[in-house]
Short mmCIF file of C-alpha atoms and ligand atoms in Angstrom, two decimals:
data_model
loop_
_atom_site.label_atom_id
_atom_site.label_comp_id
_atom_site.label_asym_id
_atom_site.label_seq_id
_atom_site.Cartn_x
_atom_site.Cartn_y
_atom_site.Cartn_z
CA MET P 1 7.04 -28.82 -6.82
CA ALA P 2 4.41 -27.66 -4.36
CA ALA P 3 5.65 -25.58 -1.49
CA GLU P 4 4.93 -26.93 1.89
CA TYR P 5 2.92 -24.90 4.40
CA THR P 6 2.69 -25.55 8.04
CA ALA P 7 -0.42 -24.88 10.18
CA ARG P 8 1.06 -22.37 12.46
CA PRO P 9 -0.91 -19.09 13.19
CA MET P 10 -0.88 -16.60 10.38
CA THR P 11 1.69 -13.73 10.53
CA LEU P 12 0.43 -11.17 8.07
CA VAL P 13 1.75 -7.80 6.93
CA ASP P 14 -0.62 -4.90 6.23
CA ILE P 15 1.52 -2.93 3.75
CA GLY P 16 -0.66 0.18 3.95
CA ALA P 17 -2.49 1.68 6.92
CA ASN P 18 -3.05 5.41 7.45
CA LEU P 19 -2.69 5.18 11.21
CA THR P 20 -1.85 8.87 11.57
CA HIS P 21 -5.45 9.66 10.51
CA PRO P 22 -7.48 11.47 13.30
CA SER P 23 -9.96 8.66 13.50
CA PHE P 24 -7.20 6.56 15.27
CA ARG P 25 -6.18 9.29 17.74
CA ASP P 26 -8.25 7.95 20.67
CA ASP P 27 -7.74 4.24 20.41
CA LEU P 28 -4.60 3.42 18.48
CA GLU P 29 -3.31 1.01 21.21
CA ASP P 30 -6.49 -0.98 20.89
CA VAL P 31 -6.28 -0.92 17.10
CA ILE P 32 -2.72 -2.33 17.18
CA ARG P 33 -3.71 -4.94 19.72
CA ARG P 34 -6.61 -6.12 17.66
CA ALA P 35 -4.40 -6.34 14.61
CA GLN P 36 -1.91 -8.49 16.50
CA GLY P 37 -4.83 -10.64 17.79
CA ALA P 38 -5.89 -11.10 14.14
CA GLY P 39 -2.41 -12.36 13.11
CA VAL P 40 -1.23 -9.06 11.61
CA GLU P 41 2.52 -9.03 12.62
CA THR P 42 3.64 -5.87 10.89
CA ILE P 43 1.80 -2.77 9.73
CA LEU P 44 3.28 -0.11 7.46
CA VAL P 45 2.05 3.38 8.36
CA THR P 46 1.65 5.37 5.23
CA GLY P 47 3.21 8.80 4.93
CA THR P 48 1.19 11.20 2.70
CA THR P 49 2.87 14.60 3.37
CA VAL P 50 6.21 15.48 4.99
CA GLU P 51 4.40 16.25 8.31
CA GLU P 52 2.31 13.04 8.22
CA SER P 53 5.48 11.17 7.31
CA ARG P 54 7.20 12.55 10.43
CA ARG P 55 4.21 11.41 12.52
CA ALA P 56 4.26 7.99 10.85
CA ALA P 57 7.97 7.62 11.71
CA ASP P 58 7.26 8.75 15.26
CA LEU P 59 4.48 6.10 15.52
CA ALA P 60 6.92 3.46 14.26
CA ALA P 61 9.49 4.42 16.79
CA ALA P 62 6.87 4.25 19.58
CA HIS P 63 5.75 0.77 18.45
CA PRO P 64 8.88 -0.89 17.09
CA GLU P 65 7.54 -4.35 17.52
CA THR P 66 4.63 -3.81 15.08
CA LEU P 67 4.86 -0.61 13.07
CA ARG P 68 7.07 0.55 10.21
CA ALA P 69 6.61 3.75 8.28
CA THR P 70 6.85 5.15 4.76
CA ALA P 71 7.91 8.75 3.98
CA GLY P 72 6.53 10.58 0.93
CA VAL P 73 4.08 13.03 -0.54
CA HIS P 74 0.79 11.82 -2.01
CA PRO P 75 -0.13 13.32 -5.43
CA HIS P 76 -3.07 15.05 -3.77
CA HIS P 77 -0.44 17.17 -1.88
CA ALA P 78 1.94 17.69 -4.73
CA ARG P 79 1.01 21.38 -4.93
CA GLU P 80 2.27 21.97 -1.35
CA CYS P 81 5.83 20.66 -2.19
CA ASP P 82 8.67 23.07 -2.19
CA ALA P 83 12.52 23.16 -2.10
CA ALA P 84 12.43 21.68 1.45
CA THR P 85 10.44 18.63 0.52
CA ILE P 86 13.14 16.28 -0.86
CA PRO P 87 15.74 17.14 1.81
CA ALA P 88 13.09 16.41 4.39
CA LEU P 89 12.15 13.06 2.81
CA ARG P 90 15.84 12.22 2.48
CA ALA P 91 16.30 12.79 6.26
CA LEU P 92 13.25 10.70 7.01
CA ALA P 93 14.38 7.89 4.78
CA ALA P 94 17.60 7.53 6.80
CA LEU P 95 15.53 6.59 9.97
CA PRO P 96 15.79 2.95 10.73
CA ARG P 97 12.01 2.23 10.79
CA VAL P 98 11.25 3.99 7.55
CA VAL P 99 11.15 1.21 4.96
CA ALA P 100 9.96 2.88 1.83
CA LEU P 101 9.59 6.21 0.03
CA GLY P 102 5.94 7.15 -0.72
CA GLU P 103 3.16 7.12 -1.14
CA CYS P 104 3.87 8.98 -4.25
CA GLY P 105 2.49 8.75 -7.74
CA LEU P 106 -0.29 10.22 -9.90
CA ASP P 107 -3.95 10.69 -9.15
CA PHE P 108 -6.02 11.91 -12.05
CA ASN P 109 -9.28 11.00 -10.32
CA ARG P 110 -9.66 13.86 -7.83
CA ASN P 111 -7.03 16.17 -9.27
CA TYR P 112 -6.50 17.99 -6.03
CA SER P 113 -3.08 19.06 -7.47
CA PRO P 114 -2.48 20.09 -11.12
CA HIS P 115 -1.03 17.34 -13.28
CA PRO P 116 2.32 19.13 -13.89
CA ASP P 117 2.80 19.46 -10.15
CA GLN P 118 1.95 15.81 -9.62
CA GLU P 119 4.44 14.70 -12.32
CA LYS P 120 7.17 16.96 -11.05
CA TRP P 121 7.05 15.65 -7.52
CA PHE P 122 6.40 12.07 -8.45
CA THR P 123 9.61 12.18 -10.54
CA ALA P 124 11.61 13.91 -7.76
CA GLN P 125 10.59 11.13 -5.31
CA ILE P 126 11.42 8.41 -7.82
CA GLU P 127 14.80 9.97 -8.36
CA LEU P 128 15.42 10.10 -4.56
CA ALA P 129 14.45 6.46 -4.30
CA CYS P 130 16.78 5.51 -7.20
CA GLU P 131 19.60 7.35 -5.52
CA LEU P 132 18.99 5.86 -2.06
CA GLN P 133 17.90 2.40 -3.45
CA ILE P 134 15.00 2.43 -1.07
CA PRO P 135 11.66 0.79 -2.03
CA LEU P 136 8.94 2.85 -3.50
CA PHE P 137 5.30 2.84 -2.32
CA LEU P 138 3.33 3.97 -5.40
CA HIS P 139 -0.07 5.40 -5.86
CA SER P 140 -1.91 5.45 -9.22
CA ARG P 141 -5.50 6.27 -9.78
CA ASP P 142 -7.05 6.93 -13.20
CA ALA P 143 -3.52 7.68 -14.33
CA HIS P 144 -2.78 4.90 -16.66
CA PRO P 145 -0.74 4.97 -18.92
CA ARG P 146 1.14 8.05 -17.77
CA PHE P 147 2.05 6.48 -14.39
CA ALA P 148 3.91 3.58 -16.00
CA GLU P 149 5.57 5.88 -18.56
CA VAL P 150 7.05 8.00 -15.80
CA LEU P 151 8.34 4.90 -13.99
CA ARG P 152 9.69 3.45 -17.27
CA ALA P 153 11.87 6.50 -17.80
CA HIS P 154 13.69 5.50 -14.57
CA ARG P 155 13.61 1.75 -15.25
CA ALA P 156 17.47 1.19 -15.24
CA ARG P 157 17.80 2.32 -11.58
CA LEU P 158 14.35 1.66 -10.25
CA PRO P 159 14.38 0.07 -6.78
CA ARG P 160 11.83 -2.58 -5.74
CA ALA P 161 8.41 -1.01 -5.69
CA VAL P 162 4.70 -1.66 -5.08
CA ALA P 163 1.71 -0.42 -6.88
CA HIS P 164 -0.38 0.04 -3.74
CA CYS P 165 -4.13 -0.34 -3.74
CA PHE P 166 -4.27 -1.56 -7.33
CA THR P 167 -7.74 -1.00 -8.78
CA GLY P 168 -6.98 -0.74 -12.44
CA GLU P 169 -7.83 -2.89 -15.55
CA ARG P 170 -5.78 -5.61 -17.25
CA ALA P 171 -3.61 -3.25 -19.48
CA GLU P 172 -2.55 -1.36 -16.41
CA LEU P 173 -1.78 -4.57 -14.41
CA ARG P 174 0.39 -5.76 -17.37
CA ALA P 175 2.21 -2.56 -17.43
CA CYS P 176 2.89 -2.72 -13.67
CA LEU P 177 4.14 -6.35 -14.00
CA ASP P 178 6.31 -5.44 -16.93
CA LEU P 179 7.95 -2.95 -14.60
CA ASP P 180 8.43 -5.80 -12.08
CA LEU P 181 6.25 -4.01 -9.52
CA TYR P 182 4.63 -5.74 -6.60
CA ILE P 183 0.84 -5.38 -6.59
CA GLY P 184 -1.09 -4.38 -3.42
CA ILE P 185 -4.74 -5.50 -3.10
CA THR P 186 -7.14 -3.88 -0.72
CA GLY P 187 -10.75 -4.44 0.33
CA TRP P 188 -11.60 -2.91 -3.05
CA ILE P 189 -11.79 -6.58 -4.14
CA CYS P 190 -14.67 -7.10 -1.62
CA ASP P 191 -16.74 -4.46 -3.42
CA GLU P 192 -19.40 -5.96 -5.62
CA ARG P 193 -20.03 -2.74 -7.44
CA ARG P 194 -16.52 -1.67 -8.51
CA GLY P 195 -14.16 -4.40 -7.48
CA ARG P 196 -15.51 -7.39 -9.52
CA HIS P 197 -12.88 -7.13 -12.14
CA LEU P 198 -10.15 -7.65 -9.51
CA LEU P 199 -11.58 -11.19 -8.72
CA GLU P 200 -10.35 -12.29 -12.11
CA LEU P 201 -7.24 -9.95 -12.43
CA VAL P 202 -5.76 -11.08 -9.15
CA ARG P 203 -5.20 -14.55 -10.84
CA GLU P 204 -2.70 -12.90 -13.20
CA ILE P 205 -0.49 -11.59 -10.38
CA PRO P 206 2.44 -13.84 -9.93
CA ARG P 207 2.53 -15.49 -6.51
CA GLU P 208 5.78 -13.70 -5.67
CA ARG P 209 4.33 -10.26 -6.52
CA LEU P 210 1.08 -10.24 -4.49
CA LEU P 211 0.64 -8.11 -1.38
CA ILE P 212 -2.37 -7.34 0.77
CA GLU P 213 -3.30 -4.12 2.63
CA THR P 214 -6.20 -2.40 4.30
CA ASP P 215 -5.58 1.27 3.37
CA SER P 216 -7.24 1.97 6.84
CA PRO P 217 -9.30 3.92 7.75
CA TYR P 218 -10.41 3.93 4.09
CA LEU P 219 -11.88 1.25 1.89
CA THR P 220 -13.72 -0.72 4.61
CA PRO P 221 -14.69 -4.03 2.93
CA ARG P 222 -18.28 -3.63 1.87
CA ASP P 223 -19.03 -7.22 2.63
CA LEU P 224 -17.84 -7.11 6.19
CA HIS P 225 -20.77 -7.84 8.53
CA PRO P 226 -21.53 -6.15 10.75
CA GLN P 227 -19.90 -2.99 9.47
CA PRO P 228 -17.64 -1.27 11.98
CA ARG P 229 -18.61 1.79 13.92
CA ALA P 230 -18.34 4.91 11.64
CA ARG P 231 -17.37 2.40 8.94
CA ARG P 232 -13.76 2.88 9.87
CA ASN P 233 -11.39 0.28 8.42
CA GLU P 234 -8.52 -1.00 10.55
CA PRO P 235 -5.65 -3.50 10.18
CA ALA P 236 -7.46 -6.23 12.14
CA PHE P 237 -9.69 -6.65 8.98
CA LEU P 238 -6.71 -7.72 6.88
CA PRO P 239 -7.58 -11.41 7.24
CA HIS P 240 -11.04 -10.57 5.70
CA ILE P 241 -9.32 -9.18 2.56
CA LEU P 242 -6.95 -12.10 2.53
CA ARG P 243 -9.86 -14.56 2.48
CA ALA P 244 -11.51 -12.69 -0.43
CA VAL P 245 -8.25 -12.82 -2.38
CA ALA P 246 -7.70 -16.52 -1.49
CA ARG P 247 -11.26 -17.39 -2.69
CA ALA P 248 -10.62 -15.53 -5.98
CA LEU P 249 -7.41 -17.51 -6.43
CA GLY P 250 -9.04 -20.78 -5.31
CA ARG P 251 -6.21 -21.44 -2.87
CA PRO P 252 -6.14 -21.84 0.91
CA ALA P 253 -6.02 -18.54 2.82
CA GLU P 254 -3.06 -19.80 4.91
CA GLU P 255 -1.04 -20.31 1.88
CA VAL P 256 -1.81 -17.01 0.23
CA GLY P 257 -1.20 -15.30 3.57
CA GLU P 258 2.28 -16.84 3.87
CA ASP P 259 3.15 -15.82 0.36
CA THR P 260 2.01 -12.20 0.83
CA ALA P 261 3.86 -11.88 4.15
CA ARG P 262 7.03 -13.33 2.68
CA ASN P 263 6.74 -10.88 -0.28
CA ALA P 264 6.29 -7.97 2.07
CA ARG P 265 9.33 -8.91 4.15
CA GLU P 266 11.42 -9.26 1.05
CA LEU P 267 10.16 -6.02 -0.57
CA PHE P 268 10.69 -3.87 2.49
CA SER P 269 13.53 -5.84 4.04
CA LEU P 270 11.53 -6.42 7.29
CA SER P 271 13.43 -8.32 9.89
ZN1 LIG C 301 -2.96 5.60 -2.27
#
């Protein structure tokens, strides 16, 4: 039976925005206001180091109506982790507006940290999330199939989790869905050079697993005209990504938007 959708204004959730990035320092209030004006109800501020995660949590506390935060260490920064890292993340995870652990994962594209460091601290963060039963915000780039193998080893206790900024091929998507992961789609899908495969793959994501995100200030949709100043991406562009996803699915944007927002609320227990 078809679900019924009403024509009220969209209330979207941007599940990944790096609002602690210096490019937002001078006009964050305007950025948040524009997002609200565009129908983005909630924005998850991504934590990428302990320090950035603290700042993300501070931002969420300062904007409780719109912002939530994640706390974690990105694989790029795995080499900077030490004995204080997990206790610090544990403390951050206890804060009311921190809704997930991450981003964490594997990145074999840039290799800013050695692979053994990446795996060690990815595993440590998974274990913490298993213990706390807090959702995971996952990053994987050119790391298939190792990424899924590491997760599979924790399958029995794995909390709900999202493969954020999914850019992989079919085999990687299948592996993520087999792990029951949610899938985050960014403006990568708007990139006619490297995102074309996503136009087809996105059809294979179950409706109840699809999420959308900007990954601001990165990954500005290439087909956005005019391009923003300094090509900075921001949460107000989420509807543009939504429309690209909806076109690929052959479904109304309002419907897809409602699905993704409902999925985000469920995954992160957003009130
Ligand atoms: Zn990422």
